[in-house]
């Protein structure tokens, strides 16, 4: 089970890194000469920056989850030491706290 999770998390990390690389490619294309187009591009840049930030956070969380799998602490609440419910891990695979401690 833990090896399967590591594979799933690694695949997700690769997909997220590809997204970040794609965002960097969009930024590298440069700006249009037209002022109105530039305004639209700036708005797009804000969205791309937010998507990139979210992807990087998820990459870090999944990397940390892989480390916890390797050390045998995955699924254990970092706060109280109890097991994190499977349902919570399905929804938030990188969770570090049980539902009670996360509040």
PDB file of N, CA, C and O in Angstrom, residues 3 5 7-9 18 20 26 33 40 42 55 57-59 61-62 71 75 83 89 99 101:
ATOM      1  N   UNK A   3       3.964   1.632  -0.971  1.00  0.00           N
ATOM      2  CA  UNK A   3       4.695   1.783  -2.239  1.00  0.00           C
ATOM      3  C   UNK A   3       3.773   2.335  -3.317  1.00  0.00           C
ATOM      4  O   UNK A   3       4.180   3.157  -4.133  1.00  0.00           O
ATOM      5  N   UNK A   5       1.206   4.275  -2.819  1.00  0.00           N
ATOM      6  CA  UNK A   5       1.026   5.698  -2.523  1.00  0.00           C
ATOM      7  C   UNK A   5       2.220   6.519  -3.008  1.00  0.00           C
ATOM      8  O   UNK A   5       2.047   7.601  -3.583  1.00  0.00           O
ATOM      9  N   UNK A   7       4.180   5.849  -5.461  1.00  0.00           N
ATOM     10  CA  UNK A   7       4.093   5.927  -6.924  1.00  0.00           C
ATOM     11  C   UNK A   7       3.054   6.963  -7.333  1.00  0.00           C
ATOM     12  O   UNK A   7       3.309   7.799  -8.210  1.00  0.00           O
ATOM     13  N   UNK A   8       1.882   6.925  -6.693  1.00  0.00           N
ATOM     14  CA  UNK A   8       0.831   7.896  -7.011  1.00  0.00           C
ATOM     15  C   UNK A   8       1.296   9.325  -6.732  1.00  0.00           C
ATOM     16  O   UNK A   8       1.077  10.227  -7.543  1.00  0.00           O
ATOM     17  N   UNK A   9       1.930   9.524  -5.573  1.00  0.00           N
ATOM     18  CA  UNK A   9       2.398  10.858  -5.213  1.00  0.00           C
ATOM     19  C   UNK A   9       3.483  11.333  -6.178  1.00  0.00           C
ATOM     20  O   UNK A   9       3.506  12.492  -6.572  1.00  0.00           O
ATOM     21  N   UNK A  18       5.375  19.518 -14.485  1.00  0.00           N
ATOM     22  CA  UNK A  18       5.130  19.824 -15.893  1.00  0.00           C
ATOM     23  C   UNK A  18       4.265  21.070 -16.019  1.00  0.00           C
ATOM     24  O   UNK A  18       4.488  21.903 -16.903  1.00  0.00           O
ATOM     25  N   UNK A  20       4.151  23.567 -13.839  1.00  0.00           N
ATOM     26  CA  UNK A  20       5.019  24.707 -13.497  1.00  0.00           C
ATOM     27  C   UNK A  20       5.909  25.051 -14.691  1.00  0.00           C
ATOM     28  O   UNK A  20       6.068  26.228 -15.035  1.00  0.00           O
ATOM     29  N   UNK A  26       4.976  29.969 -20.672  1.00  0.00           N
ATOM     30  CA  UNK A  26       4.047  31.056 -20.987  1.00  0.00           C
ATOM     31  C   UNK A  26       4.656  32.404 -20.655  1.00  0.00           C
ATOM     32  O   UNK A  26       4.503  33.367 -21.401  1.00  0.00           O
ATOM     33  N   UNK A  33       2.521  43.961 -28.114  1.00  0.00           N
ATOM     34  CA  UNK A  33       2.820  45.387 -28.254  1.00  0.00           C
ATOM     35  C   UNK A  33       1.609  46.255 -27.909  1.00  0.00           C
ATOM     36  O   UNK A  33       1.749  47.372 -27.442  1.00  0.00           O
ATOM     37  N   UNK A  40      -4.623  42.539 -20.479  1.00  0.00           N
ATOM     38  CA  UNK A  40      -5.158  41.180 -20.370  1.00  0.00           C
ATOM     39  C   UNK A  40      -4.081  40.185 -19.998  1.00  0.00           C
ATOM     40  O   UNK A  40      -4.323  39.263 -19.211  1.00  0.00           O
ATOM     41  N   UNK A  42      -1.419  40.809 -18.239  1.00  0.00           N
ATOM     42  CA  UNK A  42      -1.080  40.988 -16.827  1.00  0.00           C
ATOM     43  C   UNK A  42      -2.068  40.234 -15.931  1.00  0.00           C
ATOM     44  O   UNK A  42      -1.672  39.633 -14.936  1.00  0.00           O
ATOM     45  N   UNK A  55       0.757  24.893  -7.200  1.00  0.00           N
ATOM     46  CA  UNK A  55       1.439  23.673  -7.643  1.00  0.00           C
ATOM     47  C   UNK A  55       2.691  23.424  -6.810  1.00  0.00           C
ATOM     48  O   UNK A  55       2.949  22.286  -6.392  1.00  0.00           O
ATOM     49  N   UNK A  57       3.303  24.418  -3.751  1.00  0.00           N
ATOM     50  CA  UNK A  57       2.901  24.013  -2.401  1.00  0.00           C
ATOM     51  C   UNK A  57       2.519  22.539  -2.390  1.00  0.00           C
ATOM     52  O   UNK A  57       2.941  21.774  -1.513  1.00  0.00           O
ATOM     53  N   UNK A  58       1.733  22.124  -3.394  1.00  0.00           N
ATOM     54  CA  UNK A  58       1.310  20.718  -3.450  1.00  0.00           C
ATOM     55  C   UNK A  58       2.506  19.794  -3.676  1.00  0.00           C
ATOM     56  O   UNK A  58       2.581  18.708  -3.079  1.00  0.00           O
ATOM     57  N   UNK A  59       3.456  20.217  -4.505  1.00  0.00           N
ATOM     58  CA  UNK A  59       4.677  19.422  -4.721  1.00  0.00           C
ATOM     59  C   UNK A  59       5.401  19.216  -3.386  1.00  0.00           C
ATOM     60  O   UNK A  59       5.807  18.104  -3.048  1.00  0.00           O
ATOM     61  N   UNK A  61       4.139  19.434  -0.322  1.00  0.00           N
ATOM     62  CA  UNK A  61       3.330  18.596   0.569  1.00  0.00           C
ATOM     63  C   UNK A  61       3.442  17.120   0.196  1.00  0.00           C
ATOM     64  O   UNK A  61       3.565  16.260   1.081  1.00  0.00           O
ATOM     65  N   UNK A  62       3.410  16.824  -1.089  1.00  0.00           N
ATOM     66  CA  UNK A  62       3.514  15.435  -1.527  1.00  0.00           C
ATOM     67  C   UNK A  62       4.909  14.876  -1.276  1.00  0.00           C
ATOM     68  O   UNK A  62       5.063  13.707  -0.903  1.00  0.00           O
ATOM     69  N   UNK A  71       9.631   7.006   6.378  1.00  0.00           N
ATOM     70  CA  UNK A  71      10.021   6.933   7.793  1.00  0.00           C
ATOM     71  C   UNK A  71       8.980   6.222   8.651  1.00  0.00           C
ATOM     72  O   UNK A  71       9.157   6.085   9.859  1.00  0.00           O
ATOM     73  N   UNK A  75       0.271   8.973   7.865  1.00  0.00           N
ATOM     74  CA  UNK A  75      -1.022   8.590   8.415  1.00  0.00           C
ATOM     75  C   UNK A  75      -1.097   8.700   9.924  1.00  0.00           C
ATOM     76  O   UNK A  75      -2.095   8.332  10.527  1.00  0.00           O
ATOM     77  N   UNK A  83      -3.776   7.785  14.708  1.00  0.00           N
ATOM     78  CA  UNK A  83      -3.882   7.563  13.265  1.00  0.00           C
ATOM     79  C   UNK A  83      -4.836   8.583  12.648  1.00  0.00           C
ATOM     80  O   UNK A  83      -5.857   8.922  13.241  1.00  0.00           O
ATOM     81  N   UNK A  89      -7.381  11.023   4.646  1.00  0.00           N
ATOM     82  CA  UNK A  89      -6.221  10.863   3.773  1.00  0.00           C
ATOM     83  C   UNK A  89      -6.626  10.732   2.308  1.00  0.00           C
ATOM     84  O   UNK A  89      -5.880  11.140   1.425  1.00  0.00           O
ATOM     85  N   UNK A  99      -8.325  14.990  12.023  1.00  0.00           N
ATOM     86  CA  UNK A  99      -9.367  16.010  11.891  1.00  0.00           C
ATOM     87  C   UNK A  99      -9.533  16.810  13.181  1.00  0.00           C
ATOM     88  O   UNK A  99      -9.780  18.005  13.152  1.00  0.00           O
ATOM     89  N   UNK A 101      -7.170  17.540  15.505  1.00  0.00           N
ATOM     90  CA  UNK A 101      -6.033  18.443  15.727  1.00  0.00           C
ATOM     91  C   UNK A 101      -5.941  19.517  14.635  1.00  0.00           C
ATOM     92  O   UNK A 101      -5.328  20.566  14.853  1.00  0.00           O
TER      93      UNK A 101
END
